[in-house]
mmCIF file of C-alpha atoms in Angstrom:
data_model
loop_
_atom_site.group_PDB
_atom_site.id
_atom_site.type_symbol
_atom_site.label_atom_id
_atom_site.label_comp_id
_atom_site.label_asym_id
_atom_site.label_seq_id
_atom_site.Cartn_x
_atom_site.Cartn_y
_atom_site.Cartn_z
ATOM 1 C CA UNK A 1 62.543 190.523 75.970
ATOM 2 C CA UNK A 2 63.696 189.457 72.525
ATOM 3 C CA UNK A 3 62.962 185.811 71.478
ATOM 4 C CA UNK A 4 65.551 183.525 71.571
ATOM 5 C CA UNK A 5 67.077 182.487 68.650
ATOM 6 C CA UNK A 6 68.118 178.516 68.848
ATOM 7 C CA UNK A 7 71.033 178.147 66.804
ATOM 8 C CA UNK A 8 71.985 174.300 66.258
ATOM 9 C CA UNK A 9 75.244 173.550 68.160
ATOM 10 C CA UNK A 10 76.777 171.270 65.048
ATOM 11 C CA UNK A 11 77.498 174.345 62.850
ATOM 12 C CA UNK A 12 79.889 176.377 65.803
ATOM 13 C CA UNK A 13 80.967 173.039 67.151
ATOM 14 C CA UNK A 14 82.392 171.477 64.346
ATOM 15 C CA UNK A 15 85.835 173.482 63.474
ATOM 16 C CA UNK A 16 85.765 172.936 67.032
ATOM 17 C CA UNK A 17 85.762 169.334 66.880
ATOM 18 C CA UNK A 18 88.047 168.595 64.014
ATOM 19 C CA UNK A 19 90.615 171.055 65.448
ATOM 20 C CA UNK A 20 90.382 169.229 68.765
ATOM 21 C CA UNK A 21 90.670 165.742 66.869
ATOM 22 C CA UNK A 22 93.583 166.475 64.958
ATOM 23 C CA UNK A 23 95.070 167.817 68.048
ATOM 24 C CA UNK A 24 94.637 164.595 69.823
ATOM 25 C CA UNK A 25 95.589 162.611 66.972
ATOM 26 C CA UNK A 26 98.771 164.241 66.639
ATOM 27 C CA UNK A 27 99.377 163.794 70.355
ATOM 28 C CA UNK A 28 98.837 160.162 69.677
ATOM 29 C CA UNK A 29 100.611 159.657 66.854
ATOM 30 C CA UNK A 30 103.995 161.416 68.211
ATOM 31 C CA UNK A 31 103.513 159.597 71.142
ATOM 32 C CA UNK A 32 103.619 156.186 69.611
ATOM 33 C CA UNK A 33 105.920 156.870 66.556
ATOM 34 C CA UNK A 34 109.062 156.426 68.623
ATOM 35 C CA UNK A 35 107.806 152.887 70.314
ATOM 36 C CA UNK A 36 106.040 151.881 66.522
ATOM 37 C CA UNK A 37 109.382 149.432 65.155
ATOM 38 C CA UNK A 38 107.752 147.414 62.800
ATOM 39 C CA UNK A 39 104.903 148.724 60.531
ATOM 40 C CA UNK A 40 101.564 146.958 60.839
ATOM 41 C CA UNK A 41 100.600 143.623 58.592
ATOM 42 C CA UNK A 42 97.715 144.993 55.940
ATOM 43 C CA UNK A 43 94.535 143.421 54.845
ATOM 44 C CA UNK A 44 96.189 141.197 52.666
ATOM 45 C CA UNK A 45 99.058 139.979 54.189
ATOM 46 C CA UNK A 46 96.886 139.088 57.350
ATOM 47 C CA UNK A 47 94.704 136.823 55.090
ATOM 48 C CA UNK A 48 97.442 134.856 53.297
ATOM 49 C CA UNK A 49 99.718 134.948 56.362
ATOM 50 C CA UNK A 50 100.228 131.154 58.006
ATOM 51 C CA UNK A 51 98.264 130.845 61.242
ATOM 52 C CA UNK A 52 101.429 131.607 64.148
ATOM 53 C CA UNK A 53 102.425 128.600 66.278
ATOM 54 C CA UNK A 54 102.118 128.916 70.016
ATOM 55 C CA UNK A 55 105.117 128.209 71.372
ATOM 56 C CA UNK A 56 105.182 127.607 75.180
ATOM 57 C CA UNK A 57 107.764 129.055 77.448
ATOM 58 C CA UNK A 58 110.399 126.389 78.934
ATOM 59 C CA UNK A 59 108.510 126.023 81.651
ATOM 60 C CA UNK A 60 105.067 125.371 80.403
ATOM 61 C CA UNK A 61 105.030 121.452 79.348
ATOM 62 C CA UNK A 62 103.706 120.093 76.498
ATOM 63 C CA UNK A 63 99.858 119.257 76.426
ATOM 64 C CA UNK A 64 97.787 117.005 74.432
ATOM 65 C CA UNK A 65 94.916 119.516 75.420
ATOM 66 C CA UNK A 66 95.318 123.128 74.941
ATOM 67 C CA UNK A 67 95.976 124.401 78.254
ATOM 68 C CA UNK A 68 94.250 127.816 77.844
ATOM 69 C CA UNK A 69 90.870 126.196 76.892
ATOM 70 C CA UNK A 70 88.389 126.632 79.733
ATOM 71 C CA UNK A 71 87.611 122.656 79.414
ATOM 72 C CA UNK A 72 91.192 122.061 79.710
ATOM 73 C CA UNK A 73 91.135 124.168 83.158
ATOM 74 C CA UNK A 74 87.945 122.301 84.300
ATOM 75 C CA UNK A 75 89.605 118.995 83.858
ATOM 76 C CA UNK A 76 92.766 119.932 85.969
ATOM 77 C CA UNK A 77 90.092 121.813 88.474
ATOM 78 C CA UNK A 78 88.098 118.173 88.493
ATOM 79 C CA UNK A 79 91.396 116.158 89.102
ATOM 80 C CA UNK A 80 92.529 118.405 92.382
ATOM 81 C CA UNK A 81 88.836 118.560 92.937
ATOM 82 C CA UNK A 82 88.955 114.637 93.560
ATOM 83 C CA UNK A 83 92.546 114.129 94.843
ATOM 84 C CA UNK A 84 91.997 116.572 97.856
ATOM 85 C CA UNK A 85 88.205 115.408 98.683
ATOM 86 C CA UNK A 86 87.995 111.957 100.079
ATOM 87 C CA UNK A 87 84.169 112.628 101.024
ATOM 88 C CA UNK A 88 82.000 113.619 97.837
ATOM 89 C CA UNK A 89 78.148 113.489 97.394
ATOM 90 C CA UNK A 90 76.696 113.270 93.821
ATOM 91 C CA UNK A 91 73.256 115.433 93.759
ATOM 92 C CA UNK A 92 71.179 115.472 91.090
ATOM 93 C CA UNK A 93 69.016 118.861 90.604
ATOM 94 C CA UNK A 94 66.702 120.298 88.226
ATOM 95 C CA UNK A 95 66.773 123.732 87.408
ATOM 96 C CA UNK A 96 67.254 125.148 90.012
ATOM 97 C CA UNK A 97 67.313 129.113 90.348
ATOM 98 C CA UNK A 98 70.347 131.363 91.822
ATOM 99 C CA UNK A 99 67.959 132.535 94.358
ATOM 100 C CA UNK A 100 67.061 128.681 95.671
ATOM 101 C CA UNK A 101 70.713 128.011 95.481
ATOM 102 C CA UNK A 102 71.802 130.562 97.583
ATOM 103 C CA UNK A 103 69.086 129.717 99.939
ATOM 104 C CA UNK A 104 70.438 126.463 100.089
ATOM 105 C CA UNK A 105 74.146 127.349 100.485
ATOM 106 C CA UNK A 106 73.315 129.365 102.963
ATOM 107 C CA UNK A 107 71.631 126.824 105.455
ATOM 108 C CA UNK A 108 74.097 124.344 104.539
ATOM 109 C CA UNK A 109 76.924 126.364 106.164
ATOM 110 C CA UNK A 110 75.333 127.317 108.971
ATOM 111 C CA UNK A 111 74.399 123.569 109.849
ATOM 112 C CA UNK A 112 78.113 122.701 109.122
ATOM 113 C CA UNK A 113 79.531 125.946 111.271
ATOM 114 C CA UNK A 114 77.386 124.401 114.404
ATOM 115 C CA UNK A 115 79.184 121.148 113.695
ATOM 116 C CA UNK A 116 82.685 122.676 114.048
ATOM 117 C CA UNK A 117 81.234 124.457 117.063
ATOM 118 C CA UNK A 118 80.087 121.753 118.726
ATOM 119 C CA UNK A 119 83.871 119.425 117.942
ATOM 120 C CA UNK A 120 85.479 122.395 119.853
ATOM 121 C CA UNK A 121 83.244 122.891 122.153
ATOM 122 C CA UNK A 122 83.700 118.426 123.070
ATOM 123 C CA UNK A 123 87.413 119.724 123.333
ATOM 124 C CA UNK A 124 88.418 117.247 120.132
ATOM 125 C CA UNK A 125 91.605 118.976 117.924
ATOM 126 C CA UNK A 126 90.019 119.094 115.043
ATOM 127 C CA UNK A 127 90.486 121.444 112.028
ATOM 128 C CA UNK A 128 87.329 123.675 110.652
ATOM 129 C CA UNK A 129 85.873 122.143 108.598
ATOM 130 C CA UNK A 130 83.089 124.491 107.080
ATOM 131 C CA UNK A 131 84.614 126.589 105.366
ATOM 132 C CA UNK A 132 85.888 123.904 102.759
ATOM 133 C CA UNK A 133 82.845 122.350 102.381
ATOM 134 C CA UNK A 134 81.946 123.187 98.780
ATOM 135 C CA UNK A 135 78.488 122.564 96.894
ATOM 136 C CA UNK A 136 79.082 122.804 92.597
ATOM 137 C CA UNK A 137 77.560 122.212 89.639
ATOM 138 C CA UNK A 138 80.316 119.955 87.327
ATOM 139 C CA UNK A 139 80.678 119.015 83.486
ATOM 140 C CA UNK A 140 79.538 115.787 83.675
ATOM 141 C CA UNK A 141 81.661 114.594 80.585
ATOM 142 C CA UNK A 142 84.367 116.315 81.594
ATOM 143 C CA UNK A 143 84.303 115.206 85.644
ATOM 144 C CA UNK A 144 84.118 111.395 84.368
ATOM 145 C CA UNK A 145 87.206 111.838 82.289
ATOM 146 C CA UNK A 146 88.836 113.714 85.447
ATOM 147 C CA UNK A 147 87.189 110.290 87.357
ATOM 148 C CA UNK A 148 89.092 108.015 84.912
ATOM 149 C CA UNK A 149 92.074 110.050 85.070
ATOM 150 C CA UNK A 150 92.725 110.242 88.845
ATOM 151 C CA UNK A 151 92.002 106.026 89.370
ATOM 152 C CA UNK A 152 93.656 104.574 86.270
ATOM 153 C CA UNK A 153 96.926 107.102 85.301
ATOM 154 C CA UNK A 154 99.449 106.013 87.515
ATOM 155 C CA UNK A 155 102.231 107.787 86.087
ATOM 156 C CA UNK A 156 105.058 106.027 88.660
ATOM 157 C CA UNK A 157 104.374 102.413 87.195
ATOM 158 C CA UNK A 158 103.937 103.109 83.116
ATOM 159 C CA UNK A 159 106.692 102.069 81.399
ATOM 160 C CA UNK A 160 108.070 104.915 79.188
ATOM 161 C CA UNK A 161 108.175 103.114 75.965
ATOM 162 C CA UNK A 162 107.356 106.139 74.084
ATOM 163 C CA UNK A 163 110.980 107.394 74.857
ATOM 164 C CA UNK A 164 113.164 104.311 73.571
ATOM 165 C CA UNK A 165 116.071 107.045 74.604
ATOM 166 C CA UNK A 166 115.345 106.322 78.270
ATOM 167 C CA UNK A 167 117.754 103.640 79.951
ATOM 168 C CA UNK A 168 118.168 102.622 83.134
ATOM 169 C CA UNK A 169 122.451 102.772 82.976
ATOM 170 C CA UNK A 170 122.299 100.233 85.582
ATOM 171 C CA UNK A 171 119.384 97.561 84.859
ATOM 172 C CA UNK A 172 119.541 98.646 80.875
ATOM 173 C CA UNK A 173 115.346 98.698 81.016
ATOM 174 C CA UNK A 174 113.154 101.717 80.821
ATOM 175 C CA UNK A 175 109.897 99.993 82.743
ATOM 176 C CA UNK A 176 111.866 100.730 86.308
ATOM 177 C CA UNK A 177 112.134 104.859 84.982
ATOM 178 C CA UNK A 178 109.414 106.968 86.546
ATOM 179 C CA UNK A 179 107.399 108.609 83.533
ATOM 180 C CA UNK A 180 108.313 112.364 85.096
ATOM 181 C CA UNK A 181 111.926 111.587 83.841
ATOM 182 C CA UNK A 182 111.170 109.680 80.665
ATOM 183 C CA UNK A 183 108.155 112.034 79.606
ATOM 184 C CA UNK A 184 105.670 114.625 80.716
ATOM 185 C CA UNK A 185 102.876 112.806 82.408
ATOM 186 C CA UNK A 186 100.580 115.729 83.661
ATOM 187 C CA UNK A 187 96.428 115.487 83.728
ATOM 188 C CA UNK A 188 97.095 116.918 80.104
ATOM 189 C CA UNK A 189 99.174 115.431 78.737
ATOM 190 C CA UNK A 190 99.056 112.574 75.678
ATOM 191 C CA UNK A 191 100.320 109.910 78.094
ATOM 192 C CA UNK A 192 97.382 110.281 80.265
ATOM 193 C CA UNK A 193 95.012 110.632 77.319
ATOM 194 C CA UNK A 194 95.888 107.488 75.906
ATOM 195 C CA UNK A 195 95.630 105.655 79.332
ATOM 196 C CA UNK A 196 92.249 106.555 80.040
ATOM 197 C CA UNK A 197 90.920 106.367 76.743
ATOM 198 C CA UNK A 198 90.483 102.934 76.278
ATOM 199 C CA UNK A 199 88.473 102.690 79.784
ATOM 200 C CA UNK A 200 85.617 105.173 78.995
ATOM 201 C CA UNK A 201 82.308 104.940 80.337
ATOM 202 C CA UNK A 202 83.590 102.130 82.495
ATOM 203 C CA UNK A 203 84.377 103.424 85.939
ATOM 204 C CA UNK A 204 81.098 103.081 88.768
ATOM 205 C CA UNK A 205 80.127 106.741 88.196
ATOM 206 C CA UNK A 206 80.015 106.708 84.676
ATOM 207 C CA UNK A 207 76.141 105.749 84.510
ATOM 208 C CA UNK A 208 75.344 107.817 87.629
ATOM 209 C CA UNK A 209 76.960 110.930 85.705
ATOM 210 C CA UNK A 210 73.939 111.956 83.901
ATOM 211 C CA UNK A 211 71.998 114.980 83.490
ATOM 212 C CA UNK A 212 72.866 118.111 86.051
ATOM 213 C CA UNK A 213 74.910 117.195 88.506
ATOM 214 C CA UNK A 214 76.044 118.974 91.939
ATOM 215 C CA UNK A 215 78.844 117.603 94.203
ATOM 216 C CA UNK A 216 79.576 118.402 97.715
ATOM 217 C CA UNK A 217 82.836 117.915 98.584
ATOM 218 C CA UNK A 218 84.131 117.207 102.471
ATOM 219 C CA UNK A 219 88.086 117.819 102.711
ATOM 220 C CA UNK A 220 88.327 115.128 105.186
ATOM 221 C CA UNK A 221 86.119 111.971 106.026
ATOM 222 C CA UNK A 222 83.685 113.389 108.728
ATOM 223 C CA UNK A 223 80.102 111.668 109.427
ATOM 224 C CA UNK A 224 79.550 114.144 111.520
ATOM 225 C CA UNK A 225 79.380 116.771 108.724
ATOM 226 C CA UNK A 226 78.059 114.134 106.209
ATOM 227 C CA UNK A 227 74.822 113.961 108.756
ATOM 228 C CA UNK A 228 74.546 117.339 108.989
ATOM 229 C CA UNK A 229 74.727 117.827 105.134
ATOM 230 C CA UNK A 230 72.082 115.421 104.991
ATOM 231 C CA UNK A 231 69.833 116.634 107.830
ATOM 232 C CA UNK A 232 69.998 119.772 105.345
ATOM 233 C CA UNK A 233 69.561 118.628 101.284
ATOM 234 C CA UNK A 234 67.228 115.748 101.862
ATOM 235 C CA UNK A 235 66.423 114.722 105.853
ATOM 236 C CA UNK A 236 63.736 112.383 105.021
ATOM 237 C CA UNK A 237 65.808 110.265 101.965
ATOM 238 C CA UNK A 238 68.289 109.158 105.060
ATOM 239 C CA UNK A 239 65.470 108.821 107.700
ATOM 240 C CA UNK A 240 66.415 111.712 109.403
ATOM 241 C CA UNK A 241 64.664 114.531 111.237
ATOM 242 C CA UNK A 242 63.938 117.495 109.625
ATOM 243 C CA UNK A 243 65.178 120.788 111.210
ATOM 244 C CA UNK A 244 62.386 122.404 113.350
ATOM 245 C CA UNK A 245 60.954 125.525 112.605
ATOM 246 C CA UNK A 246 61.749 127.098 116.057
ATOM 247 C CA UNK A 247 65.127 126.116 115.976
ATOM 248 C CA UNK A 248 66.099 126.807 112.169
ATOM 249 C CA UNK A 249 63.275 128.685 110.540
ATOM 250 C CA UNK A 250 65.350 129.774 107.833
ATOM 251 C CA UNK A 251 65.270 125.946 106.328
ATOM 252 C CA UNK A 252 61.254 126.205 106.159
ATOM 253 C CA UNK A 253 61.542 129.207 103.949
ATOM 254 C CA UNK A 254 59.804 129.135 100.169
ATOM 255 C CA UNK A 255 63.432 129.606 98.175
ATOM 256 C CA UNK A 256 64.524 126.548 100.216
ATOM 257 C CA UNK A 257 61.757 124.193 100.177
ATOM 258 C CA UNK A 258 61.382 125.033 96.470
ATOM 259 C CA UNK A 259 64.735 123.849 95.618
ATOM 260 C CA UNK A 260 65.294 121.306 97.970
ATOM 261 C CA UNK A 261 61.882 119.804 96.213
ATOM 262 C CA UNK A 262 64.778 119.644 93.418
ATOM 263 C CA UNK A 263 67.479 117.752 94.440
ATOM 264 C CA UNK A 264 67.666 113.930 94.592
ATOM 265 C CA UNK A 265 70.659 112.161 96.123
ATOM 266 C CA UNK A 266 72.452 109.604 93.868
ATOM 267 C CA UNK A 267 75.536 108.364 95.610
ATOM 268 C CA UNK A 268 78.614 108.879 97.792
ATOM 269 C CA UNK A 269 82.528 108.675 97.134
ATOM 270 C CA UNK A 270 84.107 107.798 100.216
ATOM 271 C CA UNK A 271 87.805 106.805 99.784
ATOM 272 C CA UNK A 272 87.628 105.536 96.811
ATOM 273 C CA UNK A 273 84.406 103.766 97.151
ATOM 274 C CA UNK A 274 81.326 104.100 95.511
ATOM 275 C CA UNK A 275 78.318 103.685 97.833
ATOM 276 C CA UNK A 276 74.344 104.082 97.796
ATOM 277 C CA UNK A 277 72.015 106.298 99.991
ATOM 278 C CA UNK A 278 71.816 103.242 102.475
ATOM 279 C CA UNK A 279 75.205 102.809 102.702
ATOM 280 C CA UNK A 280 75.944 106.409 102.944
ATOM 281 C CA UNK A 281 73.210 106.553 105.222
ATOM 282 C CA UNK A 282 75.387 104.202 107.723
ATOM 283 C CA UNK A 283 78.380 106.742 107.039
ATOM 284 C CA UNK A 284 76.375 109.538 108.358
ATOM 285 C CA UNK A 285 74.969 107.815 111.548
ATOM 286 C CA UNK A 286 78.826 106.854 113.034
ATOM 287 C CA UNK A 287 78.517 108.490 116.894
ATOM 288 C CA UNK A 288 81.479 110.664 117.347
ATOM 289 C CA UNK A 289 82.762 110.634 113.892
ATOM 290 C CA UNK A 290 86.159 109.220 113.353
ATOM 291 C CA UNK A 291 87.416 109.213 116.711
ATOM 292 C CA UNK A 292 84.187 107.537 117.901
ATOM 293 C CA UNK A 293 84.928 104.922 114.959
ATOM 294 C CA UNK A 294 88.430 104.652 115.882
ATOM 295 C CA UNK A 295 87.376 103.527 119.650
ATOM 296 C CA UNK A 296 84.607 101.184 118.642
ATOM 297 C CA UNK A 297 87.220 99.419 116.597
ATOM 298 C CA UNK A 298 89.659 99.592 119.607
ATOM 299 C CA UNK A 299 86.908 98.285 121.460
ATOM 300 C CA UNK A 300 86.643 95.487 119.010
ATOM 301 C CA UNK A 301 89.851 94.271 118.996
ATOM 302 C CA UNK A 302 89.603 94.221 123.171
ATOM 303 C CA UNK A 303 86.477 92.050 123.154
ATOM 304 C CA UNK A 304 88.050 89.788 120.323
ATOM 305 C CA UNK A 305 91.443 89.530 122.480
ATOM 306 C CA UNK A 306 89.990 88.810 125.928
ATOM 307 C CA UNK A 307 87.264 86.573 124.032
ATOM 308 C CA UNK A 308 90.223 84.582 122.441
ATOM 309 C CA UNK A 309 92.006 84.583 125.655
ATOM 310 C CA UNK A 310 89.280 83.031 127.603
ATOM 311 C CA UNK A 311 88.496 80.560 125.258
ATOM 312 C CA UNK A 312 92.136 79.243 125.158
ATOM 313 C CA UNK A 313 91.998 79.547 129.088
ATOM 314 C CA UNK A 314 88.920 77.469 129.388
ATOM 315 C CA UNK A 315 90.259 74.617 127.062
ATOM 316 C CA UNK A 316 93.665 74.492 129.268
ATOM 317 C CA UNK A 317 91.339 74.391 132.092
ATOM 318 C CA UNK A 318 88.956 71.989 131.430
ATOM 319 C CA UNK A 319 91.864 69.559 130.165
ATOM 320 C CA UNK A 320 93.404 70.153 133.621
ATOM 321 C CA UNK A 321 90.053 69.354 135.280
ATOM 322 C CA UNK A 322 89.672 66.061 133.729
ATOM 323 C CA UNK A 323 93.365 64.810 133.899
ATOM 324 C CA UNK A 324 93.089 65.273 137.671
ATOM 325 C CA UNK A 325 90.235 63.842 138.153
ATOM 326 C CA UNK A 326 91.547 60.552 135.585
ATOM 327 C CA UNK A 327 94.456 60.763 138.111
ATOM 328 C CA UNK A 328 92.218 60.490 140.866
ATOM 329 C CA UNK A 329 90.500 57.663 139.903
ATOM 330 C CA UNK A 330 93.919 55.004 138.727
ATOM 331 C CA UNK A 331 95.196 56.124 142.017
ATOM 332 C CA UNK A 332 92.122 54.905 143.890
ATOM 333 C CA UNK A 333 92.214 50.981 141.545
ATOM 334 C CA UNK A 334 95.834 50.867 142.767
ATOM 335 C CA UNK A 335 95.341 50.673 146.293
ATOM 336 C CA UNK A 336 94.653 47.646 147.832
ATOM 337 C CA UNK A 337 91.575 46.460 149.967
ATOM 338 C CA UNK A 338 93.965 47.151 153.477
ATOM 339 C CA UNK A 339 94.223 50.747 152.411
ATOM 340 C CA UNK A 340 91.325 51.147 151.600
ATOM 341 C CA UNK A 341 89.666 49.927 154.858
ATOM 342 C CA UNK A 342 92.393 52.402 156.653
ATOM 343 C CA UNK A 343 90.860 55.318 154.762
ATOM 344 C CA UNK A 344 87.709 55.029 155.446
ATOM 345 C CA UNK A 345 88.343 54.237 159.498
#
């Protein structure tokens, strides 16, 4: 056989090529020169050209922060965040890798799925909780300004004095006008800037909020979860016993004992209030979660009723007692020595 002759494929290929490019080109460019209206800006004009002002549709409001800035979506995430959890736990980790965090996840949701099992199995109506129960890592600086914002901008009681326009036709004051009608009084806006700017760095979590932080958040106010959540992150912290091996041996696995070495609980937000470990501690150990805590107080107020009740009883009692037996006794030095001799014949 003949030997083959290589022949490089750039020499036949290229009239190839640049026939087939200015074929597509001119597809392209007959394509888009009915749609092209204005001609493009050149080099020049782009450089000395003004930089554009964003204006927002009628329906976006103004912001003091830009709202397309990913910490300006944090801070309204951080606000809902807080508004819709009344049960929060502030964890403190240290590097901790996305294999030990999954490992983690994972046992924490299977602890909190037995929980709801074990509500529906009692026959209590209660929602499902588990699959709301969120564990993330938040901005720090950004989550205390959310803090700040959520407990000090009350947006119903500022007066609007920034709008001297707004009058009350029928008191002639603007400090009865809510702030929705006077101004726009969202998470971003200046009005709520301003009102939380004086008070930084002074709420209760403002000194915890250092370094990474994690929060789990609890949409409702469950000590039954909270236990379980702590039977899961840090079981010895809250004096409480560890899982088993035979009965979860996925919590004695190396990812999770690696990370778990990690994490360090630093408080709890429950309703508004800051507490410690011990005090969350207390939290988590209510039997029966709410509805157990809603018949011990029920139970309360019965003991504290009937207790009042008998102690008013046994004052009117013993009062009767002794004015009978004071009655007795004048009755007996008013009878004569006659009657006397008669009784006791």
């Amino acid at each position: 056989m003949p030997p083959r002759i290589r022949v490089s494929s750039g020499r036949l290929a290229q009239p190839v090529r640049r026939q087939r490019l200015c074929q597509y080109e001119l597809a392209i460019a007959t394509r888009y020169a009915s749609t092209a209206t204005t001609p493009a800006a050149s080099i020049e004009q782009m450089k000395h050209s003004p930089v554009p002002i964003t204006h927002y549709p009628s329906v976006q409001p103004p912001s003091h922060r830009r709202p397309e800035y990913r910490r300006s979506q944090l801070l309204r995430q951080y606000t809902s965040m807080i508004r819709t959890s009344p049960l929060m736990v502030f964890i403190q980790h240290d590097n901790l890798q996305s294999v030990e965090w999954t490992a983690i996840r994972r046992e924490l949701n299977q602890a909190l799925r037995k929980v709801d099992e074990k509500i529906a199995e009692e026959g209590r109506e209660a929602p499902a909780l588990a699959p709301h129960i969120k564990v993330q890592i938040v901005q720090t600086r950004i989550f205390e300004v959310a803090l700040r914002i959520v407990e000090y901008f009350r947006p119903n009681t500022t007066q609007a004095a920034a709008t001297p326009d707004a009058v009350d036709p029928v008191t002639q004051t603007s400090a009865e006008i809510p702030l929705e009608e006077a101004l726009y009084a969202h998470d971003l806006s200046r009005a709520a800037h301003d009102a939380v700017l004086p008070l930084k760095g002074k709420h209760e979590l403002a000194p915890l909020l250092a370094g990474p932080i994690a929060v789990l958040t609890i949409p409702q106010v469950s000590p039954e979860h909270l236990k379980a959540a702590f039977t899961i992150l840090a079981p010895k912290v809250v004096g409480l016993p560890a899982p088993t091996r035979k009965a979860n041996p996925g919590w004695h696995e190396i990812p999770v004992q690696n990370g778990l070495q990690k994490l360090s609980l630093i408080a709890a937000r429950v309703d508004g209030q800051v507490l410690d470990v011990e005090q969350s501690k207390w939290v988590s150990s209510i039997e029966g979660g709410m509805d157990g805590l809603r018949s011990q107080l029920v139970m309360a107020l019965q003991s504290m009723g009937s207790s009042i009740t008998n102690t008013l009883e046994g004052a009117g009692k013993s009062l009767y007692f002794t004015l009978e037996n004071h009655k007795s006794v004048l009755e007996e030095e008013q009878k004569g020595p006659e009657e006397k001799k008669d009784e006791s014949a």
